[in-house]
Amino acid sequence: MESLIALIGFGEAGSTFAQSAGWEAGAAAYDILTARRAAMEAAGVLVCATAECALSDADLVLSLVTADAALAAAKDYAALLKPGALWCDMNSVAPDTKRAAALAVEAAGGHYLDVAVLAPVNPARMNVPLLVSGAAAEEAAQALRGAGFANVRVVGAEVGRASAIKMIRSVMVKGIEALTAEMMLAAEAAGVTDEVLASLDASEKAQGWAARAAYNLERMTTHGARRAAEMEESAKTLISLGVAPVMTSGTVQRQRDMAGKAAPVSAEKVAAE
C-alpha cells in the first residue's frame, strides 16, 4: 500500500477494515462522532479532527457513514478531495442516491465509485465481497485490492449498478429476517415455538430453523436501525423501477421495531440446545 487511504466514518466497518488490513499510519480517519477517536487510536490510524485532515492527501477514500448521511458526506466533502482521488461510496443506499452523490464528487474533480458490500464485515473482514461500478471502476478495484481487499469484482461502468444489485438482493435477505421476527413473535405469543420450528425443519433440512431463527433475530436486534435505513433505500430502488415495495415497506417497520429489543426467549433457548 503506497497511497494514503482516507476513512470517512469509523464505525464497525471502518474499524474492522483498518485493524484487519493493518493500515495504521497508511490511513487517516474522520468521524463526526468524537467518541470514535478512541477506536481510531486503537487501530493505529491517523486520527483527524476534520474531514479536510483526512482527505487532503488521500488517493483512495472509503465512505463508510450511515445510509442517511451518504449523500450529504459526498456533497459536503467533495471540495476537499485531492484531484483524481477515488471516492468509494460503500454505503447501502439506492442507485439514485449514489448517482446524486457522484455528481458532486465528479464536479469537484474526484472519481466516484459505487461500491456494494455484499456481506457483514464481521466475520468476513477483508474477504468481504465488494462489487464496484463507475467510470473508474477498474482503477478503483486495483486500488482496493492493493489496500488488502481480497474479493473485489467490477460489475460495470455505470454508477448505480453495484448498488442496484445490493438493494434488490437486500429485499430478500432483510425480508427473511423480518419474516423470521414476525413468525417468532407470534409463535412465542401462542406458546407453539418448538412445534413451529420443528415443522419447518421437517420441510427443509439445510439448516435447523432454531439456529436460523436465532441468527436472523440477532442480526435485527443488533443492527435493526441500520438495516431499516438500508431497506428504505431498497424501497426507493423498487419505486424507481416501477415496483410497489409492499413487503419491503413492512420489512422496514419490522427491522426498526426489533432494533435493540431482546430476542424471543424460546429462540435463544432452542438454539442453545
PDB file of C-alpha atoms in Angstrom:
ATOM      1  CA  MET A   1       0.000   0.000   0.000  1.00  0.00           C
ATOM      2  CA  GLU A   2       1.693   3.169  -1.219  1.00  0.00           C
ATOM      3  CA  SER A   3      -1.007   5.854  -1.218  1.00  0.00           C
ATOM      4  CA  LEU A   4      -2.873   7.249   1.757  1.00  0.00           C
ATOM      5  CA  ILE A   5      -6.326   5.862   2.485  1.00  0.00           C
ATOM      6  CA  ALA A   6      -8.996   8.108   3.970  1.00  0.00           C
ATOM      7  CA  LEU A   7     -11.793   6.619   6.044  1.00  0.00           C
ATOM      8  CA  ILE A   8     -14.853   8.847   6.285  1.00  0.00           C
ATOM      9  CA  GLY A   9     -16.831   7.259   9.066  1.00  0.00           C
ATOM     10  CA  PHE A  10     -15.170   4.936  11.572  1.00  0.00           C
ATOM     11  CA  GLY A  11     -17.918   2.667  12.802  1.00  0.00           C
ATOM     12  CA  GLU A  12     -17.919  -1.129  12.664  1.00  0.00           C
ATOM     13  CA  ALA A  13     -16.876  -1.325   9.000  1.00  0.00           C
ATOM     14  CA  GLY A  14     -14.135   1.296   9.149  1.00  0.00           C
ATOM     15  CA  SER A  15     -12.561  -0.024  12.329  1.00  0.00           C
ATOM     16  CA  THR A  16     -12.789  -3.643  11.139  1.00  0.00           C
ATOM     17  CA  PHE A  17     -11.096  -2.885   7.827  1.00  0.00           C
ATOM     18  CA  ALA A  18      -8.366  -0.734   9.391  1.00  0.00           C
ATOM     19  CA  GLN A  19      -7.478  -3.319  12.028  1.00  0.00           C
ATOM     20  CA  SER A  20      -7.717  -6.324   9.707  1.00  0.00           C
ATOM     21  CA  ALA A  21      -5.603  -4.764   6.956  1.00  0.00           C
ATOM     22  CA  GLY A  22      -3.106  -3.218   9.356  1.00  0.00           C
ATOM     23  CA  TRP A  23      -3.161   0.135   7.564  1.00  0.00           C
ATOM     24  CA  GLU A  24      -2.036   2.080  10.658  1.00  0.00           C
ATOM     25  CA  ALA A  25      -0.212   5.255   9.524  1.00  0.00           C
ATOM     26  CA  GLY A  26      -1.169   4.480   5.920  1.00  0.00           C
ATOM     27  CA  ALA A  27      -4.723   5.562   6.675  1.00  0.00           C
ATOM     28  CA  ALA A  28      -6.361   8.684   8.070  1.00  0.00           C
ATOM     29  CA  ALA A  29      -9.808   8.567   9.660  1.00  0.00           C
ATOM     30  CA  TYR A  30     -12.539  11.079  10.403  1.00  0.00           C
ATOM     31  CA  ASP A  31     -15.898  10.584  12.069  1.00  0.00           C
ATOM     32  CA  ILE A  32     -18.406  13.222  13.152  1.00  0.00           C
ATOM     33  CA  LEU A  33     -18.697  11.318  16.429  1.00  0.00           C
ATOM     34  CA  THR A  34     -15.676  12.275  18.523  1.00  0.00           C
ATOM     35  CA  ALA A  35     -16.221   9.149  20.627  1.00  0.00           C
ATOM     36  CA  ARG A  36     -14.904   7.121  17.684  1.00  0.00           C
ATOM     37  CA  ARG A  37     -11.436   8.594  18.082  1.00  0.00           C
ATOM     38  CA  ALA A  38     -10.553   6.005  20.720  1.00  0.00           C
ATOM     39  CA  ALA A  39     -11.203   3.260  18.166  1.00  0.00           C
ATOM     40  CA  MET A  40      -9.038   5.127  15.642  1.00  0.00           C
ATOM     41  CA  GLU A  41      -6.186   5.279  18.135  1.00  0.00           C
ATOM     42  CA  ALA A  42      -6.585   1.578  18.868  1.00  0.00           C
ATOM     43  CA  ALA A  43      -6.322   0.802  15.143  1.00  0.00           C
ATOM     44  CA  GLY A  44      -3.209   2.949  14.815  1.00  0.00           C
ATOM     45  CA  VAL A  45      -4.590   5.165  12.042  1.00  0.00           C
ATOM     46  CA  LEU A  46      -4.097   8.918  11.841  1.00  0.00           C
ATOM     47  CA  VAL A  47      -6.825  10.487  13.963  1.00  0.00           C
ATOM     48  CA  CYS A  48      -8.354  13.508  12.238  1.00  0.00           C
ATOM     49  CA  ALA A  49     -10.473  16.170  13.882  1.00  0.00           C
ATOM     50  CA  THR A  50     -11.687  17.411  10.484  1.00  0.00           C
ATOM     51  CA  ALA A  51     -12.633  15.853   7.169  1.00  0.00           C
ATOM     52  CA  GLU A  52     -10.059  18.059   5.458  1.00  0.00           C
ATOM     53  CA  CYS A  53      -7.295  16.478   7.525  1.00  0.00           C
ATOM     54  CA  ALA A  54      -8.305  13.007   6.343  1.00  0.00           C
ATOM     55  CA  LEU A  55      -8.952  13.873   2.703  1.00  0.00           C
ATOM     56  CA  SER A  56      -6.300  16.388   1.654  1.00  0.00           C
ATOM     57  CA  ASP A  57      -3.614  13.808   0.770  1.00  0.00           C
ATOM     58  CA  ALA A  58      -5.740  10.711   0.159  1.00  0.00           C
ATOM     59  CA  ASP A  59      -5.787   8.899  -3.179  1.00  0.00           C
ATOM     60  CA  LEU A  60      -8.332   6.318  -2.021  1.00  0.00           C
ATOM     61  CA  VAL A  61     -11.352   7.346   0.054  1.00  0.00           C
ATOM     62  CA  LEU A  62     -13.738   4.884   1.696  1.00  0.00           C
ATOM     63  CA  SER A  63     -17.064   6.491   2.596  1.00  0.00           C
ATOM     64  CA  LEU A  64     -18.453   4.373   5.431  1.00  0.00           C
ATOM     65  CA  VAL A  65     -21.093   6.581   7.029  1.00  0.00           C
ATOM     66  CA  THR A  66     -24.736   5.791   7.815  1.00  0.00           C
ATOM     67  CA  ALA A  67     -27.139   5.403   4.901  1.00  0.00           C
ATOM     68  CA  ASP A  68     -28.921   8.666   5.648  1.00  0.00           C
ATOM     69  CA  ALA A  69     -25.620  10.567   5.659  1.00  0.00           C
ATOM     70  CA  ALA A  70     -24.083   9.130   2.475  1.00  0.00           C
ATOM     71  CA  LEU A  71     -25.277  11.834   0.082  1.00  0.00           C
ATOM     72  CA  ALA A  72     -24.516  14.676   2.494  1.00  0.00           C
ATOM     73  CA  ALA A  73     -20.992  13.347   3.055  1.00  0.00           C
ATOM     74  CA  ALA A  74     -20.288  13.328  -0.679  1.00  0.00           C
ATOM     75  CA  LYS A  75     -21.686  16.835  -1.150  1.00  0.00           C
ATOM     76  CA  ASP A  76     -20.010  18.304   1.932  1.00  0.00           C
ATOM     77  CA  TYR A  77     -16.562  16.809   1.418  1.00  0.00           C
ATOM     78  CA  ALA A  78     -16.188  16.653  -2.378  1.00  0.00           C
ATOM     79  CA  ALA A  79     -14.419  20.015  -2.498  1.00  0.00           C
ATOM     80  CA  LEU A  80     -11.790  18.716  -0.054  1.00  0.00           C
ATOM     81  CA  LEU A  81     -10.706  15.869  -2.328  1.00  0.00           C
ATOM     82  CA  LYS A  82      -7.290  15.652  -3.906  1.00  0.00           C
ATOM     83  CA  PRO A  83      -7.676  15.928  -7.739  1.00  0.00           C
ATOM     84  CA  GLY A  84      -8.279  12.471  -9.166  1.00  0.00           C
ATOM     85  CA  ALA A  85      -8.972  10.875  -5.789  1.00  0.00           C
ATOM     86  CA  LEU A  86     -11.135   7.750  -5.798  1.00  0.00           C
ATOM     87  CA  TRP A  87     -14.263   8.251  -3.676  1.00  0.00           C
ATOM     88  CA  CYS A  88     -15.537   4.722  -2.938  1.00  0.00           C
ATOM     89  CA  ASP A  89     -19.087   5.060  -1.654  1.00  0.00           C
ATOM     90  CA  MET A  90     -19.521   1.817   0.284  1.00  0.00           C
ATOM     91  CA  ASN A  91     -22.800   2.835   1.902  1.00  0.00           C
ATOM     92  CA  SER A  92     -26.029   0.886   1.443  1.00  0.00           C
ATOM     93  CA  VAL A  93     -28.157   3.382  -0.456  1.00  0.00           C
ATOM     94  CA  ALA A  94     -30.330   3.446  -3.565  1.00  0.00           C
ATOM     95  CA  PRO A  95     -28.839   3.848  -7.049  1.00  0.00           C
ATOM     96  CA  ASP A  96     -30.421   7.295  -7.419  1.00  0.00           C
ATOM     97  CA  THR A  97     -28.799   8.388  -4.141  1.00  0.00           C
ATOM     98  CA  LYS A  98     -25.409   7.253  -5.430  1.00  0.00           C
ATOM     99  CA  ARG A  99     -25.907   8.952  -8.768  1.00  0.00           C
ATOM    100  CA  ALA A 100     -26.665  12.207  -6.959  1.00  0.00           C
ATOM    101  CA  ALA A 101     -23.530  11.795  -4.836  1.00  0.00           C
ATOM    102  CA  ALA A 102     -21.495  11.070  -7.964  1.00  0.00           C
ATOM    103  CA  LEU A 103     -22.463  14.418  -9.471  1.00  0.00           C
ATOM    104  CA  ALA A 104     -20.948  16.259  -6.502  1.00  0.00           C
ATOM    105  CA  VAL A 105     -17.729  14.235  -6.431  1.00  0.00           C
ATOM    106  CA  GLU A 106     -17.149  14.332 -10.181  1.00  0.00           C
ATOM    107  CA  ALA A 107     -17.848  18.076 -10.328  1.00  0.00           C
ATOM    108  CA  ALA A 108     -15.108  18.614  -7.736  1.00  0.00           C
ATOM    109  CA  GLY A 109     -12.539  16.663  -9.763  1.00  0.00           C
ATOM    110  CA  GLY A 110     -12.728  13.337  -7.979  1.00  0.00           C
ATOM    111  CA  HIS A 111     -13.677   9.903  -9.315  1.00  0.00           C
ATOM    112  CA  TYR A 112     -16.851   8.469  -7.824  1.00  0.00           C
ATOM    113  CA  LEU A 113     -17.223   4.710  -7.363  1.00  0.00           C
ATOM    114  CA  ASP A 114     -20.378   2.874  -6.440  1.00  0.00           C
ATOM    115  CA  VAL A 115     -19.235   0.056  -4.147  1.00  0.00           C
ATOM    116  CA  ALA A 116     -21.647  -2.530  -2.779  1.00  0.00           C
ATOM    117  CA  VAL A 117     -20.660  -4.541   0.301  1.00  0.00           C
ATOM    118  CA  LEU A 118     -22.445  -7.880  -0.012  1.00  0.00           C
ATOM    119  CA  ALA A 119     -21.933  -9.419   3.430  1.00  0.00           C
ATOM    120  CA  PRO A 120     -21.439  -8.390   7.069  1.00  0.00           C
ATOM    121  CA  VAL A 121     -17.886  -7.104   7.555  1.00  0.00           C
ATOM    122  CA  ASN A 122     -17.617  -9.433  10.534  1.00  0.00           C
ATOM    123  CA  PRO A 123     -16.516 -12.150  10.204  1.00  0.00           C
ATOM    124  CA  ALA A 124     -15.632 -11.644   6.512  1.00  0.00           C
ATOM    125  CA  ARG A 125     -13.290  -8.691   7.169  1.00  0.00           C
ATOM    126  CA  MET A 126     -11.009  -8.132   4.140  1.00  0.00           C
ATOM    127  CA  ASN A 127     -12.615 -11.087   2.353  1.00  0.00           C
ATOM    128  CA  VAL A 128     -15.998  -9.357   2.259  1.00  0.00           C
ATOM    129  CA  PRO A 129     -17.389  -9.405  -1.312  1.00  0.00           C
ATOM    130  CA  LEU A 130     -17.253  -5.963  -2.962  1.00  0.00           C
ATOM    131  CA  LEU A 131     -18.986  -5.035  -6.216  1.00  0.00           C
ATOM    132  CA  VAL A 132     -17.649  -1.912  -7.957  1.00  0.00           C
ATOM    133  CA  SER A 133     -19.212   0.175 -10.718  1.00  0.00           C
ATOM    134  CA  GLY A 134     -18.370   3.547 -12.201  1.00  0.00           C
ATOM    135  CA  ALA A 135     -16.228   5.078 -14.914  1.00  0.00           C
ATOM    136  CA  ALA A 136     -13.036   4.430 -12.917  1.00  0.00           C
ATOM    137  CA  ALA A 137     -14.143   1.008 -11.665  1.00  0.00           C
ATOM    138  CA  GLU A 138     -11.079  -0.887 -12.900  1.00  0.00           C
ATOM    139  CA  GLU A 139      -8.704   1.628 -11.328  1.00  0.00           C
ATOM    140  CA  ALA A 140     -10.655   1.554  -8.084  1.00  0.00           C
ATOM    141  CA  ALA A 141     -10.748  -2.245  -7.999  1.00  0.00           C
ATOM    142  CA  GLN A 142      -6.975  -2.308  -8.343  1.00  0.00           C
ATOM    143  CA  ALA A 143      -6.614   0.255  -5.547  1.00  0.00           C
ATOM    144  CA  LEU A 144      -8.970  -1.690  -3.275  1.00  0.00           C
ATOM    145  CA  ARG A 145      -7.040  -4.894  -3.883  1.00  0.00           C
ATOM    146  CA  GLY A 146      -3.825  -3.029  -3.168  1.00  0.00           C
ATOM    147  CA  ALA A 147      -5.338  -1.906   0.134  1.00  0.00           C
ATOM    148  CA  GLY A 148      -5.935  -5.533   1.090  1.00  0.00           C
ATOM    149  CA  PHE A 149      -9.476  -6.306  -0.065  1.00  0.00           C
ATOM    150  CA  ALA A 150      -9.388  -9.842  -1.431  1.00  0.00           C
ATOM    151  CA  ASN A 151     -12.815 -10.218  -3.045  1.00  0.00           C
ATOM    152  CA  VAL A 152     -13.403  -7.323  -5.446  1.00  0.00           C
ATOM    153  CA  ARG A 153     -15.395  -7.564  -8.687  1.00  0.00           C
ATOM    154  CA  VAL A 154     -16.156  -4.890 -11.273  1.00  0.00           C
ATOM    155  CA  VAL A 155     -19.782  -5.045 -12.469  1.00  0.00           C
ATOM    156  CA  GLY A 156     -19.885  -2.137 -14.906  1.00  0.00           C
ATOM    157  CA  ALA A 157     -19.075   1.468 -15.717  1.00  0.00           C
ATOM    158  CA  GLU A 158     -22.450   2.840 -14.643  1.00  0.00           C
ATOM    159  CA  VAL A 159     -22.835   4.373 -11.193  1.00  0.00           C
ATOM    160  CA  GLY A 160     -25.841   2.721  -9.579  1.00  0.00           C
ATOM    161  CA  ARG A 161     -25.336  -0.761 -10.999  1.00  0.00           C
ATOM    162  CA  ALA A 162     -23.497  -2.144  -7.962  1.00  0.00           C
ATOM    163  CA  SER A 163     -25.963  -0.591  -5.540  1.00  0.00           C
ATOM    164  CA  ALA A 164     -28.917  -1.904  -7.569  1.00  0.00           C
ATOM    165  CA  ILE A 165     -27.591  -5.438  -7.099  1.00  0.00           C
ATOM    166  CA  LYS A 166     -27.161  -4.839  -3.363  1.00  0.00           C
ATOM    167  CA  MET A 167     -30.502  -3.118  -2.781  1.00  0.00           C
ATOM    168  CA  ILE A 168     -32.550  -5.643  -4.725  1.00  0.00           C
ATOM    169  CA  ARG A 169     -30.707  -8.524  -3.024  1.00  0.00           C
ATOM    170  CA  SER A 170     -31.477  -6.924   0.338  1.00  0.00           C
ATOM    171  CA  VAL A 171     -35.212  -7.206  -0.352  1.00  0.00           C
ATOM    172  CA  MET A 172     -34.784 -10.954   0.129  1.00  0.00           C
ATOM    173  CA  VAL A 173     -32.047 -11.024   2.797  1.00  0.00           C
ATOM    174  CA  LYS A 174     -33.574  -8.483   5.181  1.00  0.00           C
ATOM    175  CA  GLY A 175     -37.086  -9.566   4.290  1.00  0.00           C
ATOM    176  CA  ILE A 176     -36.354 -13.094   5.507  1.00  0.00           C
ATOM    177  CA  GLU A 177     -35.061 -11.637   8.775  1.00  0.00           C
ATOM    178  CA  ALA A 178     -38.214  -9.562   9.203  1.00  0.00           C
ATOM    179  CA  LEU A 179     -40.466 -12.533   8.444  1.00  0.00           C
ATOM    180  CA  THR A 180     -38.468 -14.586  10.961  1.00  0.00           C
ATOM    181  CA  ALA A 181     -39.113 -11.993  13.649  1.00  0.00           C
ATOM    182  CA  GLU A 182     -42.821 -11.897  12.857  1.00  0.00           C
ATOM    183  CA  MET A 183     -43.036 -15.682  12.956  1.00  0.00           C
ATOM    184  CA  MET A 184     -41.121 -15.996  16.238  1.00  0.00           C
ATOM    185  CA  LEU A 185     -43.069 -13.247  17.984  1.00  0.00           C
ATOM    186  CA  ALA A 186     -46.343 -14.932  17.010  1.00  0.00           C
ATOM    187  CA  ALA A 187     -45.072 -18.417  17.916  1.00  0.00           C
ATOM    188  CA  GLU A 188     -43.885 -17.199  21.315  1.00  0.00           C
ATOM    189  CA  ALA A 189     -47.209 -15.496  21.990  1.00  0.00           C
ATOM    190  CA  ALA A 190     -49.096 -18.671  21.053  1.00  0.00           C
ATOM    191  CA  GLY A 191     -46.749 -20.923  23.003  1.00  0.00           C
ATOM    192  CA  VAL A 192     -46.009 -23.086  19.956  1.00  0.00           C
ATOM    193  CA  THR A 193     -42.427 -22.091  19.124  1.00  0.00           C
ATOM    194  CA  ASP A 194     -40.923 -25.594  19.353  1.00  0.00           C
ATOM    195  CA  GLU A 195     -43.647 -27.060  17.160  1.00  0.00           C
ATOM    196  CA  VAL A 196     -43.380 -24.327  14.535  1.00  0.00           C
ATOM    197  CA  LEU A 197     -39.603 -24.670  14.292  1.00  0.00           C
ATOM    198  CA  ALA A 198     -39.841 -28.465  14.127  1.00  0.00           C
ATOM    199  CA  SER A 199     -42.380 -28.281  11.317  1.00  0.00           C
ATOM    200  CA  LEU A 200     -40.071 -26.012   9.347  1.00  0.00           C
ATOM    201  CA  ASP A 201     -37.164 -28.383   9.955  1.00  0.00           C
ATOM    202  CA  ALA A 202     -39.264 -31.229   8.599  1.00  0.00           C
ATOM    203  CA  SER A 203     -39.738 -29.415   5.297  1.00  0.00           C
ATOM    204  CA  GLU A 204     -36.192 -28.037   4.917  1.00  0.00           C
ATOM    205  CA  LYS A 205     -33.098 -29.639   6.411  1.00  0.00           C
ATOM    206  CA  ALA A 206     -30.239 -27.475   5.099  1.00  0.00           C
ATOM    207  CA  GLN A 207     -30.033 -25.694   8.463  1.00  0.00           C
ATOM    208  CA  GLY A 208     -32.100 -26.148  11.596  1.00  0.00           C
ATOM    209  CA  TRP A 209     -34.698 -23.427  11.978  1.00  0.00           C
ATOM    210  CA  ALA A 210     -33.853 -22.850  15.623  1.00  0.00           C
ATOM    211  CA  ALA A 211     -30.332 -21.811  14.603  1.00  0.00           C
ATOM    212  CA  ARG A 212     -31.589 -19.851  11.595  1.00  0.00           C
ATOM    213  CA  ALA A 213     -34.234 -18.027  13.628  1.00  0.00           C
ATOM    214  CA  ALA A 214     -31.751 -17.168  16.376  1.00  0.00           C
ATOM    215  CA  TYR A 215     -29.290 -15.808  13.813  1.00  0.00           C
ATOM    216  CA  ASN A 216     -31.883 -13.736  11.950  1.00  0.00           C
ATOM    217  CA  LEU A 217     -33.219 -12.276  15.186  1.00  0.00           C
ATOM    218  CA  GLU A 218     -29.725 -11.413  16.423  1.00  0.00           C
ATOM    219  CA  ARG A 219     -28.998  -9.506  13.201  1.00  0.00           C
ATOM    220  CA  MET A 220     -32.175  -7.483  13.672  1.00  0.00           C
ATOM    221  CA  THR A 221     -31.847  -6.716  17.376  1.00  0.00           C
ATOM    222  CA  THR A 222     -28.221  -5.678  16.901  1.00  0.00           C
ATOM    223  CA  HIS A 223     -28.438  -3.901  13.550  1.00  0.00           C
ATOM    224  CA  GLY A 224     -32.169  -3.281  13.053  1.00  0.00           C
ATOM    225  CA  ALA A 225     -31.967   0.517  12.905  1.00  0.00           C
ATOM    226  CA  ARG A 226     -29.220   0.472  10.280  1.00  0.00           C
ATOM    227  CA  ARG A 227     -30.931  -2.293   8.325  1.00  0.00           C
ATOM    228  CA  ALA A 228     -34.227  -0.383   8.373  1.00  0.00           C
ATOM    229  CA  ALA A 229     -32.467   2.641   6.862  1.00  0.00           C
ATOM    230  CA  GLU A 230     -30.953   0.407   4.190  1.00  0.00           C
ATOM    231  CA  MET A 231     -34.333  -1.134   3.414  1.00  0.00           C
ATOM    232  CA  GLU A 232     -35.814   2.337   2.969  1.00  0.00           C
ATOM    233  CA  GLU A 233     -33.222   2.731   0.222  1.00  0.00           C
ATOM    234  CA  SER A 234     -34.285  -0.641  -1.196  1.00  0.00           C
ATOM    235  CA  ALA A 235     -37.869   0.628  -1.228  1.00  0.00           C
ATOM    236  CA  LYS A 236     -36.736   3.698  -3.175  1.00  0.00           C
ATOM    237  CA  THR A 237     -34.953   1.399  -5.600  1.00  0.00           C
ATOM    238  CA  LEU A 238     -38.126  -0.618  -6.213  1.00  0.00           C
ATOM    239  CA  ILE A 239     -40.196   2.549  -6.667  1.00  0.00           C
ATOM    240  CA  SER A 240     -37.714   3.848  -9.245  1.00  0.00           C
ATOM    241  CA  LEU A 241     -38.199   0.543 -11.124  1.00  0.00           C
ATOM    242  CA  GLY A 242     -41.977   0.852 -11.031  1.00  0.00           C
ATOM    243  CA  VAL A 243     -42.409  -1.875  -8.400  1.00  0.00           C
ATOM    244  CA  ALA A 244     -44.548  -1.140  -5.339  1.00  0.00           C
ATOM    245  CA  PRO A 245     -42.460  -2.025  -2.222  1.00  0.00           C
ATOM    246  CA  VAL A 246     -45.323  -3.641  -0.312  1.00  0.00           C
ATOM    247  CA  MET A 247     -43.331  -6.307   1.552  1.00  0.00           C
ATOM    248  CA  THR A 248     -40.201  -4.176   1.692  1.00  0.00           C
ATOM    249  CA  SER A 249     -42.039  -1.363   3.478  1.00  0.00           C
ATOM    250  CA  GLY A 250     -43.205  -3.874   6.065  1.00  0.00           C
ATOM    251  CA  THR A 251     -39.637  -5.080   6.448  1.00  0.00           C
ATOM    252  CA  VAL A 252     -38.550  -1.505   7.215  1.00  0.00           C
ATOM    253  CA  GLN A 253     -41.066  -1.307  10.051  1.00  0.00           C
ATOM    254  CA  ARG A 254     -40.268  -4.753  11.438  1.00  0.00           C
ATOM    255  CA  GLN A 255     -36.489  -4.178  11.349  1.00  0.00           C
ATOM    256  CA  ARG A 256     -36.913  -0.842  13.131  1.00  0.00           C
ATOM    257  CA  ASP A 257     -39.305  -2.301  15.705  1.00  0.00           C
ATOM    258  CA  MET A 258     -36.862  -5.104  16.571  1.00  0.00           C
ATOM    259  CA  ALA A 259     -33.812  -2.854  16.946  1.00  0.00           C
ATOM    260  CA  GLY A 260     -32.402  -3.051  20.460  1.00  0.00           C
ATOM    261  CA  LYS A 261     -35.009  -5.492  21.728  1.00  0.00           C
ATOM    262  CA  ALA A 262     -34.349  -8.851  23.312  1.00  0.00           C
ATOM    263  CA  ALA A 263     -34.993 -11.819  21.050  1.00  0.00           C
ATOM    264  CA  PRO A 264     -37.934 -14.090  21.961  1.00  0.00           C
ATOM    265  CA  VAL A 265     -36.719 -16.321  24.781  1.00  0.00           C
ATOM    266  CA  SER A 266     -37.630 -19.580  23.076  1.00  0.00           C
ATOM    267  CA  ALA A 267     -35.455 -18.807  20.061  1.00  0.00           C
ATOM    268  CA  GLU A 268     -32.398 -18.377  22.248  1.00  0.00           C
ATOM    269  CA  LYS A 269     -33.255 -21.418  24.356  1.00  0.00           C
ATOM    270  CA  VAL A 270     -33.864 -23.738  21.424  1.00  0.00           C
ATOM    271  CA  ALA A 271     -30.725 -22.547  19.601  1.00  0.00           C
ATOM    272  CA  ALA A 272     -28.607 -23.369  22.640  1.00  0.00           C
ATOM    273  CA  GLU A 273     -29.959 -26.907  22.953  1.00  0.00           C
TER     274      GLU A 273
END
